[in-house]
Amino acid sequence: MKKVSLLLTLCLLASLCYLDASAQAKKAAPAAKKSLATPQLGKSPVKAVIKAMTLEEKAKLVTGMGFKMPAMRPAPKKKDTTGAPIPAATPPAFTLPPVDPKDDIPEKVPGAAGRTHAIARLGIPSITVSDGPAGIRIDPIRNGDSSKTYYATAFPVGTLLASSWDVNLLKSVGKSFGNEIHEYGADVILGPGANIHRNPLGGRNFEYYSEDPLISGSMAAAIINGIQSQGVGTSIKHFAVNNQETNRNSINTIVSQRALREIYLKDFEIAIKGSHPWTVMSSYNKLNGPYTSENPELLITILKKEWGFKGLVMSDWFGGRDPIGQMNAGNDLLMPGTVAQTKTIIDAVNSGKIKMSQLDANVERILNVILKSPEFKKYKFSNKPDLKKNAAVSRAAAAQGMVLLKNDGKVLPLKSKKIALFGNTSYDLIAGGTGSGNVNKAYTISLVQGLANGGYTIDAGLKTAYEAHINEAKAKQPKSAMSFFMLPPPIPQLEITPDMIAQQAKSADIALLTIGRNAGEGRDRKVEDDFNLMDSEKALIKNISDAFHGAGKKVVVVLNTGGVVETASWRDQVDGILLAWQPGLEAGNAITDVLSGKVNPSGKLATTFPIKYEDEPSAKNFPGKEMPLPAGEKPNPMRGRPSEVTYEEGIYVGYRYYTTFDVKPAYEFGYGLSYTTFKYSDLKLSAKTFNGSVTATVTVTNTGNIAGREVVELYVSAPVINMQKPAEELRAFGKTKTLRPKESQTLSFTLNAKDLESFDSARSAWVSEAGTYTVKVGASSTDIKKTEKFSLPKTIVVEKVHNVLKPQVQISELKK
Ligand code: BGC
């Protein structure tokens, strides 16, 4: 209370007026007229505006306006699918720092994640940031008035989009997404997520793209370019090495400089250099010691100096511990911002712990983003994005990223119309993950609905039984504000008697069975009953397969998951497997598009599916070890326990490990089937000796009788001279246009010195070593169709960088 009143007094003394964002814009103009001497943002140079700011104003600008848990907002009068009102959620088990009463004013965009302070006298408006990577996350019903809604498009999740291997697709999704953000009044979207899939249990993997930095960085760049083309900003997150949720606010990640540079920072580097996001979000974790948000080596030396990032860095929500360290590390904006942080910063400037020049630098970056924002430009958002058009974009994108894992006897595309549809999620598809990555969408098309829309006949008895079972189970699920972080337990599979299955095997032409998984922030997945199938699911697969195969009929499994699951133990029992991921709000329609053959699948895995969890190179180091709480410290569910994780697998992440150590996965990186076949021919290199660059061309021909697209993957095996190297690394990729039967396309890939480099920690430099390089062009990381070689006569030091982010302990890294 004392702190609040002190701050209020300071505010009064400084004649500050922090106004509601919508009101302040109107009032800013008269203020400007009154005193022409007061610089105005946009009219006067940014530096002049900064010069005119008081310390308190600066400290307010670098700390957001605070945050209230959704449960603390007035509860919307919502109804569930049965029409029954949803009871108000029980309050969370933890408390958040209080919001300054002066800042407790209506949001411009209710349900957005945060906003910055307006400073009306200087013409500085408040900008609004909103989650998240798969669609804008805002309150769909406001003040209990459901006559007007604000539902958003749930686009497919990151894993699905990346499996398209199609940067043009991501750019076009980004354009629709960006337009929706613009029309709903937000300035910056808190996404995309670009952390590497280090381990299949990562709770937020669905928000991220890939185990490979080139795919991850290229996808992130493409969607950022699309979103930002609409006049709104992005916040690529979580920078960096946020590869797990367990103890995410306390974990110290210990990782070598080489693995950092080649894997965990590389995709951010590609994305940031290729798309100039307006903002970067630092992560919750510590990295080789300090919190990422308090580490100038990461945020200033690498991000701002080496990579030339010009935007602002914001913290993750309540991330880090020390606002002084954060300011000094160039974490420009603390989100969502607390009263205590503002005060700490003021005191620290007064006592010399933060230099005014540092605070000014942070303020300048924030002002430069505000200048570009729709709010600054007084954009009159409609609250009426073209949801129909965006749903169509979401549906088309979803179909492009699904991966056909198995198609024995050409079971797909579906040949007959009468389907026995099993599995809870067939009737209750999962459009996307939970937490801040969840989108408040108006609907999710179930598979049963999608199939019906596609003209298929579904057994009505099964439908009734499944729907009743799901509704009943949902009504019993506990409702709590913590459900943002705590997924309700999955609904047990409907028990189907052998008689019922036998009857279906008689009456239907084919069985479809969906296996679903959900996950989200705050928690990692687990091996039992999550990565591995549950016993009930395995029994369902077996019983259905036995009965249908006994009747001479086929079985197809649809995987509705945000991440990787075990497939090796049951895949032989079924004829087809479609990995549909979490496909956004048009889920059922998009899956039907692929099952029916309306869309020929062309997605490929951007993440390895191992045979068993223990095969994963990171399995023995995930999620790390917990340490005792320091004496006197009470457990805090928001903070987690002190803990550390060591990335002993080093650079051998995903296929880099499987191909180097000859471990056979269930489905390898880059794998995916099509309803047609392709031939690769004429791989040619522009030169046999590298001289600045080398260009590879390859021709792909559709040799089947259905039109289709092929992802073409170019791997390079580099010579092992002074440094270990993975057996191969993806250095380029492309995707053909839709090729008609017999049609060919020649794709061309240029490799520069940068595309051959490895990180030499001893020299703190990117180095391409002299020797023979093998270019391997293929349909997956192991299905290599053509190879060619070229030589690099002299070692090239491609770039010298700073010797920073050194681990403070010895890591016993995996070596070949
Ligand atoms: C998440 C971020 C998100 C932020 C704001 C945090 O808990 O880690 O990804 O953008 O909340 O909702």
Tab-separated table of N, CA, C and O in Angstrom, residues 395 414 417 419 421 426 429 443-458 463 585-593 595-596 598:
chain	number	residue	atom	x	y	z
A	395	ARG	N	-8.047	-23.635	-42.968
A	395	ARG	CA	-8.347	-24.986	-43.468
A	395	ARG	C	-7.349	-25.427	-44.540
A	395	ARG	O	-6.830	-26.541	-44.509
A	414	LEU	N	-9.766	-42.312	-49.209
A	414	LEU	CA	-10.912	-43.179	-48.929
A	414	LEU	C	-11.650	-43.528	-50.213
A	414	LEU	O	-11.874	-42.662	-51.062
A	417	LYS	N	-17.808	-44.759	-48.772
A	417	LYS	CA	-18.429	-43.658	-48.034
A	417	LYS	C	-18.908	-44.018	-46.634
A	417	LYS	O	-19.229	-43.139	-45.845
A	419	ILE	N	-18.451	-45.105	-43.003
A	419	ILE	CA	-17.306	-45.125	-42.078
A	419	ILE	C	-17.735	-45.421	-40.646
A	419	ILE	O	-18.709	-44.853	-40.138
A	421	LEU	N	-16.578	-44.656	-37.125
A	421	LEU	CA	-15.660	-43.642	-36.581
A	421	LEU	C	-15.487	-43.837	-35.079
A	421	LEU	O	-16.444	-43.692	-34.317
A	426	SER	N	-12.373	-38.071	-32.309
A	426	SER	CA	-13.068	-37.976	-33.600
A	426	SER	C	-14.305	-37.091	-33.455
A	426	SER	O	-14.755	-36.454	-34.406
A	429	LEU	N	-12.470	-32.970	-31.625
A	429	LEU	CA	-11.092	-32.755	-32.096
A	429	LEU	C	-10.402	-31.641	-31.323
A	429	LEU	O	-11.045	-30.690	-30.877
A	443	TYR	N	-15.744	-22.055	-32.885
A	443	TYR	CA	-16.099	-23.462	-33.089
A	443	TYR	C	-14.846	-24.246	-33.444
A	443	TYR	O	-13.824	-23.657	-33.809
A	444	THR	N	-14.931	-25.563	-33.313
A	444	THR	CA	-13.938	-26.463	-33.909
A	444	THR	C	-14.733	-27.509	-34.673
A	444	THR	O	-15.601	-28.161	-34.093
A	445	ILE	N	-14.469	-27.646	-35.945
A	445	ILE	CA	-15.177	-28.675	-36.730
A	445	ILE	C	-14.634	-30.046	-36.314
A	445	ILE	O	-13.438	-30.308	-36.441
A	446	SER	N	-15.518	-30.892	-35.806
A	446	SER	CA	-15.095	-32.237	-35.399
A	446	SER	C	-14.876	-33.088	-36.644
A	446	SER	O	-15.301	-32.712	-37.752
A	447	LEU	N	-14.266	-34.246	-36.450
A	447	LEU	CA	-14.064	-35.114	-37.616
A	447	LEU	C	-15.391	-35.670	-38.099
A	447	LEU	O	-15.625	-35.784	-39.316
A	448	VAL	N	-16.274	-35.961	-37.166
A	448	VAL	CA	-17.579	-36.507	-37.582
A	448	VAL	C	-18.314	-35.471	-38.449
A	448	VAL	O	-18.904	-35.809	-39.466
A	449	GLN	N	-18.195	-34.221	-38.056
A	449	GLN	CA	-18.834	-33.145	-38.832
A	449	GLN	C	-18.140	-32.975	-40.186
A	449	GLN	O	-18.796	-32.847	-41.224
A	450	GLY	N	-16.816	-32.981	-40.151
A	450	GLY	CA	-16.052	-32.811	-41.389
A	450	GLY	C	-16.363	-33.916	-42.390
A	450	GLY	O	-16.541	-33.657	-43.589
A	451	LEU	N	-16.421	-35.132	-41.893
A	451	LEU	CA	-16.719	-36.258	-42.795
A	451	LEU	C	-18.134	-36.128	-43.349
A	451	LEU	O	-18.374	-36.369	-44.544
A	452	ALA	N	-19.057	-35.726	-42.497
A	452	ALA	CA	-20.441	-35.540	-42.973
A	452	ALA	C	-20.464	-34.450	-44.041
A	452	ALA	O	-21.090	-34.606	-45.102
A	453	ASN	N	-19.733	-33.354	-43.794
A	453	ASN	CA	-19.669	-32.272	-44.794
A	453	ASN	C	-19.082	-32.780	-46.109
A	453	ASN	O	-19.406	-32.271	-47.178
A	454	GLY	N	-18.202	-33.784	-45.999
A	454	GLY	CA	-17.563	-34.322	-47.195
A	454	GLY	C	-18.396	-35.414	-47.870
A	454	GLY	O	-17.905	-36.060	-48.797
A	455	GLY	N	-19.590	-35.639	-47.352
A	455	GLY	CA	-20.479	-36.601	-48.005
A	455	GLY	C	-20.315	-38.030	-47.502
A	455	GLY	O	-20.820	-38.974	-48.133
A	456	TYR	N	-19.645	-38.222	-46.369
A	456	TYR	CA	-19.473	-39.577	-45.831
A	456	TYR	C	-20.611	-39.903	-44.853
A	456	TYR	O	-21.187	-38.994	-44.248
A	457	THR	N	-20.883	-41.187	-44.722
A	457	THR	CA	-21.939	-41.613	-43.804
A	457	THR	C	-21.284	-42.198	-42.565
A	457	THR	O	-20.457	-43.110	-42.658
A	458	ILE	N	-21.664	-41.672	-41.424
A	458	ILE	CA	-21.085	-42.126	-40.160
A	458	ILE	C	-22.170	-42.865	-39.404
A	458	ILE	O	-23.321	-42.428	-39.366
A	463	LYS	N	-22.041	-42.390	-33.069
A	463	LYS	CA	-21.998	-40.936	-32.872
A	463	LYS	C	-22.746	-40.555	-31.591
A	463	LYS	O	-22.225	-39.812	-30.745
A	585	LEU	N	-9.279	-24.351	-36.227
A	585	LEU	CA	-10.726	-24.464	-36.045
A	585	LEU	C	-11.456	-25.233	-37.138
A	585	LEU	O	-12.541	-25.764	-36.916
A	586	GLU	N	-10.853	-25.358	-38.315
A	586	GLU	CA	-11.506	-26.101	-39.396
A	586	GLU	C	-11.044	-27.561	-39.411
A	586	GLU	O	-11.161	-28.262	-40.429
A	587	ALA	N	-10.531	-28.014	-38.275
A	587	ALA	CA	-9.894	-29.327	-38.151
A	587	ALA	C	-10.563	-30.443	-38.947
A	587	ALA	O	-9.942	-31.062	-39.825
A	588	GLY	N	-11.821	-30.726	-38.652
A	588	GLY	CA	-12.506	-31.868	-39.275
A	588	GLY	C	-12.618	-31.729	-40.782
A	588	GLY	O	-12.498	-32.720	-41.528
A	589	ASN	N	-12.840	-30.518	-41.242
A	589	ASN	CA	-12.924	-30.306	-42.701
A	589	ASN	C	-11.562	-30.530	-43.351
A	589	ASN	O	-11.455	-31.134	-44.423
A	590	ALA	N	-10.518	-30.030	-42.698
A	590	ALA	CA	-9.177	-30.155	-43.282
A	590	ALA	C	-8.735	-31.618	-43.311
A	590	ALA	O	-8.139	-32.083	-44.289
A	591	ILE	N	-9.034	-32.341	-42.246
A	591	ILE	CA	-8.653	-33.767	-42.221
A	591	ILE	C	-9.416	-34.506	-43.327
A	591	ILE	O	-8.846	-35.329	-44.053
A	592	THR	N	-10.694	-34.166	-43.470
A	592	THR	CA	-11.496	-34.815	-44.517
A	592	THR	C	-10.947	-34.475	-45.908
A	592	THR	O	-10.936	-35.333	-46.800
A	593	ASP	N	-10.471	-33.263	-46.078
A	593	ASP	CA	-9.878	-32.888	-47.372
A	593	ASP	C	-8.743	-33.843	-47.742
A	593	ASP	O	-8.577	-34.222	-48.902
A	595	LEU	N	-8.125	-36.995	-46.194
A	595	LEU	CA	-8.586	-38.390	-46.242
A	595	LEU	C	-9.297	-38.687	-47.559
A	595	LEU	O	-9.173	-39.775	-48.120
A	596	SER	N	-10.031	-37.711	-48.047
A	596	SER	CA	-10.837	-37.932	-49.254
A	596	SER	C	-10.007	-37.829	-50.530
A	596	SER	O	-10.441	-38.255	-51.590
A	598	LYS	N	-9.151	-34.897	-51.721
A	598	LYS	CA	-9.351	-33.556	-52.291
A	598	LYS	C	-8.021	-32.802	-52.239
A	598	LYS	O	-7.688	-32.020	-53.129
